CSV table of C-alpha atoms in Angstrom, one decimal:
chain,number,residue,atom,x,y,z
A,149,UNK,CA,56.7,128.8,77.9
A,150,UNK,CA,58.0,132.0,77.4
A,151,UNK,CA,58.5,133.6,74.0
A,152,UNK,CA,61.3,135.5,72.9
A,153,UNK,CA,60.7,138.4,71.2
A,154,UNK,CA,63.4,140.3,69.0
A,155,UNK,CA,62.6,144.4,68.1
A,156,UNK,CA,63.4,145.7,65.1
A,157,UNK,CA,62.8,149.6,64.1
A,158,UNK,CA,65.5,152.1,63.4
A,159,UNK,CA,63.7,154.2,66.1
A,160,UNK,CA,65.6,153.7,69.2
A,161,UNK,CA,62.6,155.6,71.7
A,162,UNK,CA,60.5,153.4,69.8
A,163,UNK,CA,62.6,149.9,70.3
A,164,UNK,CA,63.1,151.0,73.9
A,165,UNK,CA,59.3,151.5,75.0
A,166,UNK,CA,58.1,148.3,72.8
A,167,UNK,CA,60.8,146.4,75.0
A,168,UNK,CA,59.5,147.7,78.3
A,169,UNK,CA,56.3,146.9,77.8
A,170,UNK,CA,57.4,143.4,76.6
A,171,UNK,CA,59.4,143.1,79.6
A,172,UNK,CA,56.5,143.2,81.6
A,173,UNK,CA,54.9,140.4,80.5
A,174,UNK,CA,55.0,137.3,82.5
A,175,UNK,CA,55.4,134.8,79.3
A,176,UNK,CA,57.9,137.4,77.1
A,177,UNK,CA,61.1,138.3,77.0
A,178,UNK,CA,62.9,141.1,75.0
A,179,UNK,CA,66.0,139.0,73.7
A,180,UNK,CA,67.1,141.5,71.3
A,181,UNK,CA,67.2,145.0,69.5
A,182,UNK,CA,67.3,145.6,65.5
A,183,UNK,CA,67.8,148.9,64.0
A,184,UNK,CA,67.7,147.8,60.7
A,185,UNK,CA,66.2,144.8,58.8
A,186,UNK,CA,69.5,143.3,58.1
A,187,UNK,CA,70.5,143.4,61.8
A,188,UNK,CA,67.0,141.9,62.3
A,189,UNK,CA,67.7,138.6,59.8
A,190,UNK,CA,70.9,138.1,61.6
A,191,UNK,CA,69.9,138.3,65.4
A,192,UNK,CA,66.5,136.3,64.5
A,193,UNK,CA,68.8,133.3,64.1
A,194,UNK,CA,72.0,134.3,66.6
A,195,UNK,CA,69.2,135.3,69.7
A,196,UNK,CA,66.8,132.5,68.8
A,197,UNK,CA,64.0,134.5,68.5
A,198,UNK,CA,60.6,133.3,68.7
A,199,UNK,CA,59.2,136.2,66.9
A,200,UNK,CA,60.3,139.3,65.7
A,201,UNK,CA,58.2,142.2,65.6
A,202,UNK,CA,59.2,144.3,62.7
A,203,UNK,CA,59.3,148.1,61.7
A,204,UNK,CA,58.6,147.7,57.8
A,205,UNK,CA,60.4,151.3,56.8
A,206,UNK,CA,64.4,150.6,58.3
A,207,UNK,CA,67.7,151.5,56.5
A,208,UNK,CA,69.9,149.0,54.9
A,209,UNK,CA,67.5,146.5,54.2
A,210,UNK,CA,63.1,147.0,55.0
A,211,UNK,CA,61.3,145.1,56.8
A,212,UNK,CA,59.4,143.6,53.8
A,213,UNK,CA,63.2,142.0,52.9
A,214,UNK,CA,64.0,140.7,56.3
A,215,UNK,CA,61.0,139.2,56.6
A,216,UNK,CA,61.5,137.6,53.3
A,217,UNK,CA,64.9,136.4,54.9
A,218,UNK,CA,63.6,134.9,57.7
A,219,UNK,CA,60.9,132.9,55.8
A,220,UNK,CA,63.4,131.5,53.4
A,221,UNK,CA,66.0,130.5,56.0
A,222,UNK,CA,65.2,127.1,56.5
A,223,UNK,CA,66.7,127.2,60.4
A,224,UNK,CA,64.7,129.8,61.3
A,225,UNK,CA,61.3,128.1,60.1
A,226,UNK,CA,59.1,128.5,63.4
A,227,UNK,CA,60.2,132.0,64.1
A,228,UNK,CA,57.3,134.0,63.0
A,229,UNK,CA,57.2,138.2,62.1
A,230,UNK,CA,54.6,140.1,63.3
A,231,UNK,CA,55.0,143.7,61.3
A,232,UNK,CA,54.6,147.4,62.2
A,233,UNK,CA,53.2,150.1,60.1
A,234,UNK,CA,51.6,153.7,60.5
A,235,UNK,CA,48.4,153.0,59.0
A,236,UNK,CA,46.2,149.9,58.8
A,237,UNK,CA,46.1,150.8,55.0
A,238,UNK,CA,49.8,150.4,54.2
A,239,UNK,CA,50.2,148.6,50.6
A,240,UNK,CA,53.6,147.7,51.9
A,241,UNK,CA,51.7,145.3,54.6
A,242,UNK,CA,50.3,143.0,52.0
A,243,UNK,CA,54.0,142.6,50.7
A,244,UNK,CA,55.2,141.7,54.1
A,245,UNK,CA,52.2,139.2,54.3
A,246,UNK,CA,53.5,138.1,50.8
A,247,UNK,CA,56.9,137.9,52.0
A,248,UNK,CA,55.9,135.5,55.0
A,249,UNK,CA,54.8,137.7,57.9
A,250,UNK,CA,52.4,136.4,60.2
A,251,UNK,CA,49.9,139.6,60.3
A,252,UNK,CA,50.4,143.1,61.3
A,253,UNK,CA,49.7,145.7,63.7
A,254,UNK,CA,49.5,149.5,63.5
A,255,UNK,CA,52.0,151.7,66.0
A,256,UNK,CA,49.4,153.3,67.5
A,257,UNK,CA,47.6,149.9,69.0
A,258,UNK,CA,47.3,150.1,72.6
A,259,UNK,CA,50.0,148.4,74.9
A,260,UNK,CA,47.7,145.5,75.8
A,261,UNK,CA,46.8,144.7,72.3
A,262,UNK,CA,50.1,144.7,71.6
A,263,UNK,CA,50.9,141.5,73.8
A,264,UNK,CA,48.1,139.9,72.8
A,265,UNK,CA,48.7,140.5,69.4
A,266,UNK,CA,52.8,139.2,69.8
A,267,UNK,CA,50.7,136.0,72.1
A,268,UNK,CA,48.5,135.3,69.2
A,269,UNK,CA,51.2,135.0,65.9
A,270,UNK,CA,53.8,133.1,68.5
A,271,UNK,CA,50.8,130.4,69.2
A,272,UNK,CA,50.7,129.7,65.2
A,273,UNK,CA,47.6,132.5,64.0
A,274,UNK,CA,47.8,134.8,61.5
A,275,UNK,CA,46.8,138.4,63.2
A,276,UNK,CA,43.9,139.7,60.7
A,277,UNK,CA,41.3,141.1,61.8
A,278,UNK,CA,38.4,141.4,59.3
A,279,UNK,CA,38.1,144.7,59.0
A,280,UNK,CA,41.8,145.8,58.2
A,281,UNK,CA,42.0,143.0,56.1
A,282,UNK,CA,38.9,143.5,53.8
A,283,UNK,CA,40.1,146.7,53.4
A,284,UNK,CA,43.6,145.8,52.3
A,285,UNK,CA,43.1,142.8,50.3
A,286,UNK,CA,40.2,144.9,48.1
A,287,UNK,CA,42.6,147.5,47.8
A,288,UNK,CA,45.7,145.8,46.6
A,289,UNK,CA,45.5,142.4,45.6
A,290,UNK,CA,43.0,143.2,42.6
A,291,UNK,CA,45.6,142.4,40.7
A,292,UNK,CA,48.1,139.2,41.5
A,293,UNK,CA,51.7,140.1,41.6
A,294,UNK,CA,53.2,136.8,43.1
A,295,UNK,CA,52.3,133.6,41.5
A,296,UNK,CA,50.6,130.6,42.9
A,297,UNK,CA,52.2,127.2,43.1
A,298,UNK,CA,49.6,126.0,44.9
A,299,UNK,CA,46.1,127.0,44.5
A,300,UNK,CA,42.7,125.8,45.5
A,301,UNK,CA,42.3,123.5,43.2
A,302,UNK,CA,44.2,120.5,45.4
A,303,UNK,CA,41.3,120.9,48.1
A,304,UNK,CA,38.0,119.3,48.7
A,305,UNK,CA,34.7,121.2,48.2
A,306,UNK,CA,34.4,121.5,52.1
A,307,UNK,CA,38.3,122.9,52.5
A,308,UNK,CA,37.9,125.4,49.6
A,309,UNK,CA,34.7,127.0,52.0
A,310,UNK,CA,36.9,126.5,55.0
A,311,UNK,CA,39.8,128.6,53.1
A,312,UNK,CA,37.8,131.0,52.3
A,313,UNK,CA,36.2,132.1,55.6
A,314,UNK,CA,40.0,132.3,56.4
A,315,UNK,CA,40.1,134.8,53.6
A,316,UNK,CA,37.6,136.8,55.2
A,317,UNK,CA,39.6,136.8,58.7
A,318,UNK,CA,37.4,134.4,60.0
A,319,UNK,CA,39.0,133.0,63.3
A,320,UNK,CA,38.4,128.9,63.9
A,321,UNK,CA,35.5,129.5,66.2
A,322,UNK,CA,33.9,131.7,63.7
A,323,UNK,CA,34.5,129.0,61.0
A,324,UNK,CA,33.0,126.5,62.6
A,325,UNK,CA,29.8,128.3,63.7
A,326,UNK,CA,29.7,129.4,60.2
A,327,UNK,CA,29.8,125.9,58.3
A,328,UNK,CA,28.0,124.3,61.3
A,329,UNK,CA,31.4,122.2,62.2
A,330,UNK,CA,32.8,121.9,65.8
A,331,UNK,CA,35.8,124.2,66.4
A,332,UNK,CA,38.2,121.0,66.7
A,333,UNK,CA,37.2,119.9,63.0
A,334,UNK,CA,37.8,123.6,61.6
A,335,UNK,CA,40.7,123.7,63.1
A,336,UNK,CA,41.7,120.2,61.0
A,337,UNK,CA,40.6,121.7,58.1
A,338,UNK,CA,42.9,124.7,58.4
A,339,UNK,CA,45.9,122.5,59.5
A,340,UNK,CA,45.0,120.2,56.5
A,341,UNK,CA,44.2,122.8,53.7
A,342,UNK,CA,48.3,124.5,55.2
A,343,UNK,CA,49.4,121.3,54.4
A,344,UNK,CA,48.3,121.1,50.8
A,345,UNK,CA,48.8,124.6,50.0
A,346,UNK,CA,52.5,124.7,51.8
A,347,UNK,CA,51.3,127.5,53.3
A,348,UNK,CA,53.5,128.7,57.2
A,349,UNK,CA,50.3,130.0,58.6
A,350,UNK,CA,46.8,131.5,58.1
A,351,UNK,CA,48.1,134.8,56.3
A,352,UNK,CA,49.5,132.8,53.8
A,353,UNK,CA,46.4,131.2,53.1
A,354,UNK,CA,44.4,134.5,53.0
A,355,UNK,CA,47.2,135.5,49.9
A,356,UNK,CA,46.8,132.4,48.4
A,357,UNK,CA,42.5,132.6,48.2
A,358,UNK,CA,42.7,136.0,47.0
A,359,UNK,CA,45.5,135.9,44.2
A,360,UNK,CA,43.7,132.7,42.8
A,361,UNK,CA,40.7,134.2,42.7
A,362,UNK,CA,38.9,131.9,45.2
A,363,UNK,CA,37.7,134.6,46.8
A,364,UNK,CA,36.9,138.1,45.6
A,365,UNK,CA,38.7,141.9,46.4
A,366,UNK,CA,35.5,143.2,48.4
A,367,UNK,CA,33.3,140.4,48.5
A,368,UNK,CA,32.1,139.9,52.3
C-alpha cells in the first residue's frame, strides 16, 4: 500500500527536499505541496491525502488551525497530520496534539527517521517518544485548557493503567511487558479505551490522561 503524503510549509526549499526524500521511498508518494495551512485543508481532501505532514508556523492559516480542520472534517477522518516544529519543546506542539495531530517531529530529524516517522502515524500510532513527550506534557499541560468529555472515569481499573503507560509514551510492546499482558491484549486495550474515550489515536489519549489528571506533569 502506498501512502500519500501531502507537504505543507511556506518554505518552498524546504517542501521541495521533504518531497525528494519522500519520493524515494518505495511505499510513499508526494501527492501534493501546501504553502500555507489553508491550502493544506483544501488539498488534504482534493489530493486524498493519507497524511499530511505539517509546518505549524505558515501564513493565512497555522498549522495548529489546519490541523484542526482536518480533524473536524468528517470526510477526511483517516487522514492523519504528522507536524513540524524547530524544537522538540515547542508549546505550539501540544496544541497541534490538541487540535488532532497524530505526533510531531523536529526539522532537524534525520531523512530516515523521517519516513519512519511518516510510516508509523499513517499505520494508526501516535509518534511520541518518551522523552520529548515528558518533557512537553510537564511543561505545558499543568494546567488544562481544553475540556474533557470523556475522561477516565468510563474505563476499567486495568484500562485506566493501560492509558496511562500510553501517557508515558509507552509503545504496545512496552505496555504489555510492563503489565505482564501479551502484546495482542495491549493492543485491545488501547483500541478499546479509543473507543470509549472517542479518542482518533494514541496522542489523543496521552491529552486526555494528562488534562484529567490521570496521570501527573513529570511523574515517570
Amino acid at each position: 500500500m502506498t501512502i500519500r503524503v501531502l507537504l505543507a510549509d511556506d518554505q518552498t526549499l524546504v517542501r521541495e527536499a521533504f518531497a525528494m526524500l519522500v519520493e524515494t521511498a518505495p511505499d510513499m508518494e508526494v501527492v501534493g505541496q501546501a504553502a500555507t495551512g489553508r491550502e493544506a485543508a483544501v488539498l488534504a481532501r482534493t489530493r486524498c491525502a493519507d497524511l499530511v505532514v505539517m509546518d505549524i508556523r505558515m501564513p493565512d492559516l497555522d498549522g495548529i488551525e489546519a490541523t484542526r480542520l482536518i480533524a473536524a472534517d468528517e470526510d477526511l477522518a483517516g487522514v492523519k497530520v504528522l507536524v513540524l516544529t524547530t524544537y522538540d519543546t515547542d508549546e505550539n506542539i501540544v496544541d497541534a496534539l490538541r487540535a488532532g495531530a497524530s505526533g510531531f517531529l523536529v526539522k532537524d530529524t534525520r531523512p530516515a527517521e523521517l519516513l519512519d516517522a511518516i510510516r508509523t502515524v499513517a499505520a494508526g500510532e501516535a509518534l511520541l517518544s518518551p522523552g520529548p513527550t515528558a518533557r512537553l506534557i510537564a511543561r505545558f499541560l499543568r494546567t488544562p485548557r481544553t475540556p474533557v468529555t470523556a475522561g477516565p472515569e468510563c474505563l476499567s481499573d486495568r484500562e485506566r493503567e493501560v492509558l496511562a503507560l500510553v501517557a508515558r509514551g509507552l509503545n504496545n510492546t512496552e505496555i504489555a511487558e510492563a503489565l505482564g499482558l501479551s502484546p495482542l491484549t495491549a493492543k485491545t486495550h488501547v483500541s478499546r479505551i479509543m473507543g470509549k474515550l472517542a479518542a482518533r489515536d494514541r496522542a489523543q489519549l496521552v491529552i486526555v490522561a494528562y488534562e484529567s489528571g490521570l496521570v501527573a506533569p513529570g511523574t515517570q
